[in-house]
PDB file of C-alpha atoms in Angstrom:
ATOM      1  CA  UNK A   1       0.000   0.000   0.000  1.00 73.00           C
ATOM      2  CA  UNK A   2       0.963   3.340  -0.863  1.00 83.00           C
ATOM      3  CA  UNK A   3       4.172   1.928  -2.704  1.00 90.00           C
ATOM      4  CA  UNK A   4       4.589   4.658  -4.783  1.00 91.00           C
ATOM      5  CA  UNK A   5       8.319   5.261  -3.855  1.00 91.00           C
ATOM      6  CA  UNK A   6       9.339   1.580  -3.400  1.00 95.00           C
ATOM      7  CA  UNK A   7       9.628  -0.976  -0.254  1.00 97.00           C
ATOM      8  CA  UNK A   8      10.583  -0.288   3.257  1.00 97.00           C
ATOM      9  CA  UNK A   9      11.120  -4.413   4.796  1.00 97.00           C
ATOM     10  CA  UNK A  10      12.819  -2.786   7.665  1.00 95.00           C
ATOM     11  CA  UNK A  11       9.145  -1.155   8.912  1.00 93.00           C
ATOM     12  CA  UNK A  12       6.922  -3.164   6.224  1.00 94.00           C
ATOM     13  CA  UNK A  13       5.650  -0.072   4.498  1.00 95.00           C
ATOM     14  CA  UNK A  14       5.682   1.576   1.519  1.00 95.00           C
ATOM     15  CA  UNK A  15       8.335   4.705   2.734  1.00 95.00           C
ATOM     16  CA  UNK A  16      11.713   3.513   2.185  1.00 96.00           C
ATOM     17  CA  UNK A  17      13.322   6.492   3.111  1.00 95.00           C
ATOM     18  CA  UNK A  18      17.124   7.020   3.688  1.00 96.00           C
ATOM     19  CA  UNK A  19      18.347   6.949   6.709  1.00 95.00           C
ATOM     20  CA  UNK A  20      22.047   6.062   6.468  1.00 95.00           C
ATOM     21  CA  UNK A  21      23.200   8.063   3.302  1.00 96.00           C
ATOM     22  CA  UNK A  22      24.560   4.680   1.590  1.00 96.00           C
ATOM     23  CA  UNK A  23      21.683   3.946  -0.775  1.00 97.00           C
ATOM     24  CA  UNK A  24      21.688   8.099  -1.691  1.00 97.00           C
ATOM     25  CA  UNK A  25      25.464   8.059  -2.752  1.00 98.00           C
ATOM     26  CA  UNK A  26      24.885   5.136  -5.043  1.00 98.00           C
ATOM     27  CA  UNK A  27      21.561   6.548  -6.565  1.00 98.00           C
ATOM     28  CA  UNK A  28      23.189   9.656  -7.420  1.00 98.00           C
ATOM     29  CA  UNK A  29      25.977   7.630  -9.079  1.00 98.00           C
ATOM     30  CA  UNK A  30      23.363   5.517 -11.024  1.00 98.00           C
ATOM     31  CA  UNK A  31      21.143   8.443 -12.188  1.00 97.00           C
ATOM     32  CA  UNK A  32      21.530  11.806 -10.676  1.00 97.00           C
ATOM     33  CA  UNK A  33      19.804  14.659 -12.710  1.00 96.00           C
ATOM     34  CA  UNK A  34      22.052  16.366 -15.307  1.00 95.00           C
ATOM     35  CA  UNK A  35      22.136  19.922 -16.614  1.00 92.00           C
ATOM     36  CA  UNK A  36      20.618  21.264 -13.471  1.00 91.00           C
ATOM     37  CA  UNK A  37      23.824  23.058 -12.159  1.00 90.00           C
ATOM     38  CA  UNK A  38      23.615  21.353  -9.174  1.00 91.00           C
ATOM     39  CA  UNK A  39      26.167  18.603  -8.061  1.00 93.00           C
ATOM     40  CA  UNK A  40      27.079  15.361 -10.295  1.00 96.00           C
ATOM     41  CA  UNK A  41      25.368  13.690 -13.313  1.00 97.00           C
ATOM     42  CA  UNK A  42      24.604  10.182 -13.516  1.00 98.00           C
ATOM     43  CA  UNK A  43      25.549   7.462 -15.234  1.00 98.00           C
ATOM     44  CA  UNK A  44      21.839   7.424 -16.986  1.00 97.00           C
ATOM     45  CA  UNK A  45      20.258  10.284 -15.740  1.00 96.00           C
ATOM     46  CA  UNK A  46      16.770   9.328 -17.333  1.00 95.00           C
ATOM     47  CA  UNK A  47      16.478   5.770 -15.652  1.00 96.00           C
ATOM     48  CA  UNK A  48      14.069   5.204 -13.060  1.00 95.00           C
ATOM     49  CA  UNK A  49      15.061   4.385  -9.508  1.00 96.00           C
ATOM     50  CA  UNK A  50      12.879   1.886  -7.232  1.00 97.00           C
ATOM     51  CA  UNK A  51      14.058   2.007  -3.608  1.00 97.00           C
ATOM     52  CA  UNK A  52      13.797  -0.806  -1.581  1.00 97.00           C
ATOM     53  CA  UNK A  53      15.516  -0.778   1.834  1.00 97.00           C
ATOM     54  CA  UNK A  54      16.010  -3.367   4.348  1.00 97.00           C
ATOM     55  CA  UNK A  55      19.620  -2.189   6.247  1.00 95.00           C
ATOM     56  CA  UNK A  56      18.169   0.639   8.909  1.00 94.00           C
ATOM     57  CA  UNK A  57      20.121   4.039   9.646  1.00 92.00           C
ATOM     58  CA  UNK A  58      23.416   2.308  11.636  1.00 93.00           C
ATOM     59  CA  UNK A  59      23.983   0.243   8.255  1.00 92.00           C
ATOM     60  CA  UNK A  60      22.561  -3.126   9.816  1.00 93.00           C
ATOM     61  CA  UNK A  61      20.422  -4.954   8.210  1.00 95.00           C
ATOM     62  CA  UNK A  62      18.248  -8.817   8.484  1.00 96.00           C
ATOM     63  CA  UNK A  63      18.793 -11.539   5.555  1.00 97.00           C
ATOM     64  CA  UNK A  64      15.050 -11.948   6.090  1.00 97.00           C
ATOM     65  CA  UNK A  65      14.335  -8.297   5.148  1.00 97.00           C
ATOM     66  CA  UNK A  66      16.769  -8.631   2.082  1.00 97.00           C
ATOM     67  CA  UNK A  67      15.131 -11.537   0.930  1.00 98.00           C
ATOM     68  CA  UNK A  68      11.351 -10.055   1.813  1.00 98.00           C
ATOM     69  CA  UNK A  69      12.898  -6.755  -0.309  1.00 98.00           C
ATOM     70  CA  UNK A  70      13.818  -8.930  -3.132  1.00 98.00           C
ATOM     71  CA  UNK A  71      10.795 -10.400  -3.585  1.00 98.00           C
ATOM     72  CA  UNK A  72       8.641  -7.493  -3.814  1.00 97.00           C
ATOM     73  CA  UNK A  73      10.980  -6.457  -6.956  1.00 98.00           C
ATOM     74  CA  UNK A  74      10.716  -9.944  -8.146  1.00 98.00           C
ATOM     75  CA  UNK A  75       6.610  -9.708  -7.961  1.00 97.00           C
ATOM     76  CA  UNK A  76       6.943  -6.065  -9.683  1.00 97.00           C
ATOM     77  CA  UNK A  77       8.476  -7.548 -12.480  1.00 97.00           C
ATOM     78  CA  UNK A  78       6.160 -10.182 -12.855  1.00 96.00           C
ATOM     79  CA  UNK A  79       3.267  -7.496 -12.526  1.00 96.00           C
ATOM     80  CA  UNK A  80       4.504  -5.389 -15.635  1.00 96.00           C
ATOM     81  CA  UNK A  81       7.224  -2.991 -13.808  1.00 96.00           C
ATOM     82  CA  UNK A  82      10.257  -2.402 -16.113  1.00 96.00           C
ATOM     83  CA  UNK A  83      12.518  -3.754 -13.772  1.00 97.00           C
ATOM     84  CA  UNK A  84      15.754  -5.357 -14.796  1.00 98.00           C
ATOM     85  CA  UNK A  85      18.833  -4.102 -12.937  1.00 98.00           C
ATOM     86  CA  UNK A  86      19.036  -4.690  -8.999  1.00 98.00           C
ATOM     87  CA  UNK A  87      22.237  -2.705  -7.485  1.00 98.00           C
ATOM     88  CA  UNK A  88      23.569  -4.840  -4.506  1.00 97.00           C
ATOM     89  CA  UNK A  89      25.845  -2.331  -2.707  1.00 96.00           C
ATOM     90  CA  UNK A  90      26.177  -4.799   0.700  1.00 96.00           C
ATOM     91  CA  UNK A  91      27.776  -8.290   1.603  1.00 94.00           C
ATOM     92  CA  UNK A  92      27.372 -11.012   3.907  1.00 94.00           C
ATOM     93  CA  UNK A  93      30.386 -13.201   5.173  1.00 92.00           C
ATOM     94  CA  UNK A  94      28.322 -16.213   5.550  1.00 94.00           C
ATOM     95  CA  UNK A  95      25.901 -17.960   3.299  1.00 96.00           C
ATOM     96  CA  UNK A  96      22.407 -17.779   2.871  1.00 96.00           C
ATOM     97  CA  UNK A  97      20.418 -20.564   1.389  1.00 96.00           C
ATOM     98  CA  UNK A  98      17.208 -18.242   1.149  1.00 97.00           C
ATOM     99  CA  UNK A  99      19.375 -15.601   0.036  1.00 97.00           C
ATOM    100  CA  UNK A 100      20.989 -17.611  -2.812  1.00 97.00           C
ATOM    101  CA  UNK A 101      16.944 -19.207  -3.783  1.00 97.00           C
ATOM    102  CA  UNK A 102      15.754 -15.299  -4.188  1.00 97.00           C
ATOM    103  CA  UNK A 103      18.656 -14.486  -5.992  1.00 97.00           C
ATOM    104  CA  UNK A 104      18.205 -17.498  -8.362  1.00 96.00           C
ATOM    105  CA  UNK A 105      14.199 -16.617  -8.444  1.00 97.00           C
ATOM    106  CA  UNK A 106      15.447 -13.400  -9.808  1.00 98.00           C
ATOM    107  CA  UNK A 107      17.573 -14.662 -12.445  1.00 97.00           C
ATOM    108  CA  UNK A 108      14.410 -16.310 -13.298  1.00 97.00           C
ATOM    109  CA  UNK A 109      12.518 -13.290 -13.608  1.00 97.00           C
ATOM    110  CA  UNK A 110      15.176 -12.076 -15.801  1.00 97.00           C
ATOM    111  CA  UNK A 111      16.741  -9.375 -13.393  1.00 98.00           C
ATOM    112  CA  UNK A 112      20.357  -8.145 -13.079  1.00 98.00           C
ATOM    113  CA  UNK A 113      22.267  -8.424 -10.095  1.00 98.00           C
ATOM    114  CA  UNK A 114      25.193  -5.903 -10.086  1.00 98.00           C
ATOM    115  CA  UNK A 115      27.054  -6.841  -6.525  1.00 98.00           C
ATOM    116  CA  UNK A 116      29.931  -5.092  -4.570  1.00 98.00           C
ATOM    117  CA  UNK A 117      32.796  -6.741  -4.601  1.00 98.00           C
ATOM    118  CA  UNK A 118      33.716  -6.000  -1.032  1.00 97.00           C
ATOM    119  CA  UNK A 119      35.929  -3.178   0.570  1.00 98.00           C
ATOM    120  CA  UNK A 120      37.979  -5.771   3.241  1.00 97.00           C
ATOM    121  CA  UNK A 121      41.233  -5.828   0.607  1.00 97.00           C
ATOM    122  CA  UNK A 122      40.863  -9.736   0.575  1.00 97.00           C
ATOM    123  CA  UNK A 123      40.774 -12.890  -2.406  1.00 98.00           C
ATOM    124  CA  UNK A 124      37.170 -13.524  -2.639  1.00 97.00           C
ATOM    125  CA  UNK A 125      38.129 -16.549  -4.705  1.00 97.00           C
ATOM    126  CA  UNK A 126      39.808 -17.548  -0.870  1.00 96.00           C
ATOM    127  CA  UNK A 127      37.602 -16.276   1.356  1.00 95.00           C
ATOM    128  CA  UNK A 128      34.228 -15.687   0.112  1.00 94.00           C
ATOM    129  CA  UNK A 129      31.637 -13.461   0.352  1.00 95.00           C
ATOM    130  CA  UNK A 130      27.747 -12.955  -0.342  1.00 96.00           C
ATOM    131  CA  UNK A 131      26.140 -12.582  -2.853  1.00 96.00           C
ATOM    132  CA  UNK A 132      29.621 -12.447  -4.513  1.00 96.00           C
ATOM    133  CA  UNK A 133      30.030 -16.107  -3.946  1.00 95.00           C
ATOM    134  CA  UNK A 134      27.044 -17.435  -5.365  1.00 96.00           C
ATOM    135  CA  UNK A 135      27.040 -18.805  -8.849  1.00 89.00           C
ATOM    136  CA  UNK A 136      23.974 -17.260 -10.007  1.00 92.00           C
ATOM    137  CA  UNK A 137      24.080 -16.588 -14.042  1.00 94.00           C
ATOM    138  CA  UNK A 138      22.665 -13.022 -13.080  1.00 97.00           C
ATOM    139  CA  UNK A 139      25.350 -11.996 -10.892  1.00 98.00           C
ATOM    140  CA  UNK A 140      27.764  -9.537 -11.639  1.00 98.00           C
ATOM    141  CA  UNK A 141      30.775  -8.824  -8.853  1.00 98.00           C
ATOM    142  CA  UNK A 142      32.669  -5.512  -9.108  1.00 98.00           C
ATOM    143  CA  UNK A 143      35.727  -4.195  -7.741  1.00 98.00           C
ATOM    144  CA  UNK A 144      36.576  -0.805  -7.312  1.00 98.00           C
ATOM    145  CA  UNK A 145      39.659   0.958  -9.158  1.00 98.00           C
ATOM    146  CA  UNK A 146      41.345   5.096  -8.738  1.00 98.00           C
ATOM    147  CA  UNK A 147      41.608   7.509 -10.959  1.00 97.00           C
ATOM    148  CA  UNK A 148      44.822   5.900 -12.423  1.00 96.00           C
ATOM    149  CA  UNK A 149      42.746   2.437 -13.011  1.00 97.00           C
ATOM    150  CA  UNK A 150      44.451   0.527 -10.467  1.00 97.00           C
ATOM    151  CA  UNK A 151      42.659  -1.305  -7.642  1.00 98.00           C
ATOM    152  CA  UNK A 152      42.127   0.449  -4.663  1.00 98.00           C
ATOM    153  CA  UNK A 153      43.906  -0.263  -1.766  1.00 98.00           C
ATOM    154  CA  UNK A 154      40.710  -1.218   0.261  1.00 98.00           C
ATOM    155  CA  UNK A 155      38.694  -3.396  -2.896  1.00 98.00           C
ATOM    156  CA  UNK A 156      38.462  -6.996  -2.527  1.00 98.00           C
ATOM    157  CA  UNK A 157      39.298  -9.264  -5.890  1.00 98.00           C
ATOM    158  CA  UNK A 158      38.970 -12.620  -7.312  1.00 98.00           C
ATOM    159  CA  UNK A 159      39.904 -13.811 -10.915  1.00 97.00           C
ATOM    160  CA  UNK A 160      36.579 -16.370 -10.715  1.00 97.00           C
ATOM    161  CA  UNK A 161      34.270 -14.460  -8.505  1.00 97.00           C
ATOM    162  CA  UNK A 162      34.641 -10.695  -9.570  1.00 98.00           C
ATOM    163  CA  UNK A 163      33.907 -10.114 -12.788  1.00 98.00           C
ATOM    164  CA  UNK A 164      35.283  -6.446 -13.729  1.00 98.00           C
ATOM    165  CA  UNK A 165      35.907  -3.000 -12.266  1.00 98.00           C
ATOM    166  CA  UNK A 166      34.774   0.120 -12.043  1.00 98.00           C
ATOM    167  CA  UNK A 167      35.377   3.580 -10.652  1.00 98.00           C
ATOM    168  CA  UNK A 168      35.039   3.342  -6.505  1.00 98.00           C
ATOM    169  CA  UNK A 169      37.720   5.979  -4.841  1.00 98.00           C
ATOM    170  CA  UNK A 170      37.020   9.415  -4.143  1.00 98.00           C
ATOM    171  CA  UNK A 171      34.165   9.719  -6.362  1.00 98.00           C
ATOM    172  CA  UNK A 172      31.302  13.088  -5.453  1.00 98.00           C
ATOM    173  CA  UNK A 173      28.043  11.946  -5.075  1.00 98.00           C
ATOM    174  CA  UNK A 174      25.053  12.619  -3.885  1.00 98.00           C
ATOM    175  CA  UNK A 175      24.293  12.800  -0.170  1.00 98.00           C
ATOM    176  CA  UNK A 176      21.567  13.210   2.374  1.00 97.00           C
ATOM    177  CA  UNK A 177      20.486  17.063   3.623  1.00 95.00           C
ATOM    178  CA  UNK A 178      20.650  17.623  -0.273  1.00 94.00           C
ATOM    179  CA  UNK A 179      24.283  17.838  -0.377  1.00 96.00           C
ATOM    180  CA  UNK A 180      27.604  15.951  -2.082  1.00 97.00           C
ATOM    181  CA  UNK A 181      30.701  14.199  -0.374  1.00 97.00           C
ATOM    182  CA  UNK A 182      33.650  12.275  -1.872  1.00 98.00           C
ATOM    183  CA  UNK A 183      33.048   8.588  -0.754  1.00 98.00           C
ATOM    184  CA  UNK A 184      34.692   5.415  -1.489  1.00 98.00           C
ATOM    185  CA  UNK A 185      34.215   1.685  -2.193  1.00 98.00           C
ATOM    186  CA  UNK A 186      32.909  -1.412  -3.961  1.00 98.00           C
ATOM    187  CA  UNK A 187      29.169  -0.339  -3.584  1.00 98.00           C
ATOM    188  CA  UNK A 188      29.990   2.986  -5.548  1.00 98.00           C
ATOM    189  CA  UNK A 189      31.928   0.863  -8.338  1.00 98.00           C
ATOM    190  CA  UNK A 190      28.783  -1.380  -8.490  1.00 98.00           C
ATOM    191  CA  UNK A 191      26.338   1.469  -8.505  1.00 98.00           C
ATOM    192  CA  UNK A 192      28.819   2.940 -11.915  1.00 98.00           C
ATOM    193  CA  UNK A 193      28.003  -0.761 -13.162  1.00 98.00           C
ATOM    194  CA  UNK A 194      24.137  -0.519 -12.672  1.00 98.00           C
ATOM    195  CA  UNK A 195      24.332   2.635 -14.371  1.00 98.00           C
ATOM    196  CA  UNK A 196      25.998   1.361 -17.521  1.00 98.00           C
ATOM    197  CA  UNK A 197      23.252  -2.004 -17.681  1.00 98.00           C
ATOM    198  CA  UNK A 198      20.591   1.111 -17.683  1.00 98.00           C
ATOM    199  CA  UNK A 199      22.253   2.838 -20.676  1.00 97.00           C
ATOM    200  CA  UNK A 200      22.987  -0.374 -22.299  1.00 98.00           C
ATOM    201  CA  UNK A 201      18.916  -1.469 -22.066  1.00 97.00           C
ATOM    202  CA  UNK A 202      18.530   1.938 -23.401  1.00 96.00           C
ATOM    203  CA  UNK A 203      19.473   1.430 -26.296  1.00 95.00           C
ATOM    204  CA  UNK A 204      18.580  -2.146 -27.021  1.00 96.00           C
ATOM    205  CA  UNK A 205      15.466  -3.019 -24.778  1.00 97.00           C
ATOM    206  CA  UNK A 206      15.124  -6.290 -25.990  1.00 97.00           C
ATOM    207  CA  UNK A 207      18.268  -7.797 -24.656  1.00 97.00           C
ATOM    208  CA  UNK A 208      18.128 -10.787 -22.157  1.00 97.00           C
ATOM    209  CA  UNK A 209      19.539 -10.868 -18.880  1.00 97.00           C
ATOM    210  CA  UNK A 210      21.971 -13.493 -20.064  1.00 97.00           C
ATOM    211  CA  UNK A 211      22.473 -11.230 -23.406  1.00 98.00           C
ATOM    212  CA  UNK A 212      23.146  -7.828 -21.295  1.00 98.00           C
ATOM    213  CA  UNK A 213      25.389  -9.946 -18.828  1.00 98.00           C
ATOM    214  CA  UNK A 214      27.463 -10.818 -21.325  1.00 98.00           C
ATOM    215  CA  UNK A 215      27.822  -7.415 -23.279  1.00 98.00           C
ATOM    216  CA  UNK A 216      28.632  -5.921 -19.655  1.00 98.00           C
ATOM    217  CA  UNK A 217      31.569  -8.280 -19.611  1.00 98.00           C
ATOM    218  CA  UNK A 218      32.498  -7.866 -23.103  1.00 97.00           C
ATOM    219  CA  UNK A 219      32.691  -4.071 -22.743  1.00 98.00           C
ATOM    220  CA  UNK A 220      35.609  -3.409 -21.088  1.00 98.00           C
ATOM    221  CA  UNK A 221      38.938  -1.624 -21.031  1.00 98.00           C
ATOM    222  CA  UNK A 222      41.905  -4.108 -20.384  1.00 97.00           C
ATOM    223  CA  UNK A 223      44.255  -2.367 -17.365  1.00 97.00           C
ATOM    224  CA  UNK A 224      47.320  -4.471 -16.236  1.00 95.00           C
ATOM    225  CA  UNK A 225      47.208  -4.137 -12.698  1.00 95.00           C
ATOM    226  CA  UNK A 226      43.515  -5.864 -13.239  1.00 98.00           C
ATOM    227  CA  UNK A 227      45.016  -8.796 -15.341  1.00 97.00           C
ATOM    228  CA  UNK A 228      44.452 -11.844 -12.319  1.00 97.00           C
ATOM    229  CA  UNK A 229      42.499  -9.476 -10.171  1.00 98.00           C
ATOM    230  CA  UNK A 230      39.005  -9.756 -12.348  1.00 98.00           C
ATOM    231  CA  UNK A 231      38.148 -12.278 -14.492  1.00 98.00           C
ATOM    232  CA  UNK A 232      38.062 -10.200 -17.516  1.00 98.00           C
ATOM    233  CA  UNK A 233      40.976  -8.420 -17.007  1.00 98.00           C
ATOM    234  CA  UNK A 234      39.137  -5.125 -17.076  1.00 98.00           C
ATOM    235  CA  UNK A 235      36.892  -1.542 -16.206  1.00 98.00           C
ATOM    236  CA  UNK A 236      34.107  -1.187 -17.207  1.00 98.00           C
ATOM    237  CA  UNK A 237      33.239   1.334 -20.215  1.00 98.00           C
ATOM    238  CA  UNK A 238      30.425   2.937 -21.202  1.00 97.00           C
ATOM    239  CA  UNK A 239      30.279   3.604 -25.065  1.00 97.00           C
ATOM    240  CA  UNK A 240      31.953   0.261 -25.920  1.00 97.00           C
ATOM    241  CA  UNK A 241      28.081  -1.356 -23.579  1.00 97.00           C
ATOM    242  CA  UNK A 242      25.918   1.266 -25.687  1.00 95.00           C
ATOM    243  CA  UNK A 243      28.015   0.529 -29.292  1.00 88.00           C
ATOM    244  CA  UNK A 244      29.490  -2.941 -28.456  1.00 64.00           C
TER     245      UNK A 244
END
């Protein structure tokens, strides 16, 4: 009821309003308004945002809530809503078996999961993480890079479980109170990610999640200090996803 905005599965309501500043700073990365004057420009500033919050204001957060959160997009989807890109800017050290089943149910429903790699600085090949560990076709695991394309000092890796990289150190955003702040990690490479699967549906609609998976990996820049790090080797770029 009254959904309007998205899903709250922390207070089971329809006002999923942000309270810790995290889900903000990788909106505005995803699809902040452009040629207002004000602040930053995102990725794919016409795309639609559905908010759907289960971690309260102290950044903790129930796997039952995630799930519950999940579903709702799951059921949108089903129900006609253009939904096909879930960002995933959070982690778990331990597995989920309901976790993994939603995340598979959404594969099914033919969403996009773009996932942070993690900000811990650690092999997730070794010592996994989740959602990064599952092996869901619909998952894609990002680590972060600076401004010279090298991994950041802070982003986890894995040449099996993360699949490329993206922008995730001192990047301006957009922050609660209206205002912008230089953040870093994982969640705000994943979030650049998300924004690139947008542009890429843009501008072919029609693609599968499978299909748009695959032209996500395919449309990178090769760095060397990625080559072992990611399995393809690569950052993400956005012309190469909109004219592979």
């Amino acid at each position: 009821i009254d959904d309007v905005h998205g899903y709250n599965a922390v207070g089971n309501d329809g006002d999923p309003r942000d309270e810790n500043g995290h889900g903000t700073a990788c909106a505005g990365i995803i699809g902040a308004e452009c040629d207002n004057n004000t602040g930053v420009c995102g990725v794919n500033s016409k795309t639609q945002i559905m908010s759907l919050k289960f971690v309260n204001g102290g950044g903790f957060g129930y796997v039952a809530d995630a799930v519950e959160a999940i579903n709702y997009a799951i059921d949108r989807k089903r129900a006609g809503v253009n939904l096909r890109v879930i960002n995933a800017g959070w982690g778990l050290r331990q597995s989920s078996r309901a976790l993994e089943d939603v995340f598979r149910a959404a594969a099914d429903a033919g969403i996009l999961f773009v996932v942070a790699g993690g900000d811990t600085n650690t092999n997730n090949d070794m010592s996994p993480r989740y959602p990064v560990g599952y092996r869901s076709g619909n998952i894609i695991s990002v680590a972060a890079v600076d401004s010279h394309d090298s991994l950041a000092e802070f982003s986890n890796y894995g040449s099996t479980t993360v699949q490329l990289a993206a922008p995730g150190k001192d990047i301006l955003t957009t922050a609660l109170g209206n205002d912008h702040k230089r953040l870093s990690g994982t969640s705000l490479a994943a979030a650049f990610v998300s924004g690139v699967a947008a542009l890429a549906l843009s501008a072919r609609p029609d693609l599968s999640v499978d299909q748009l998976r695959s032209l996500l990996l395919q449309s990178v820049d090769q760095r060397p200090g990625l080559r072992g790090r990611v399995m393809t080797g690569g950052r993400i770029n956005a012309a190469k996803a909109v004219s592979p």
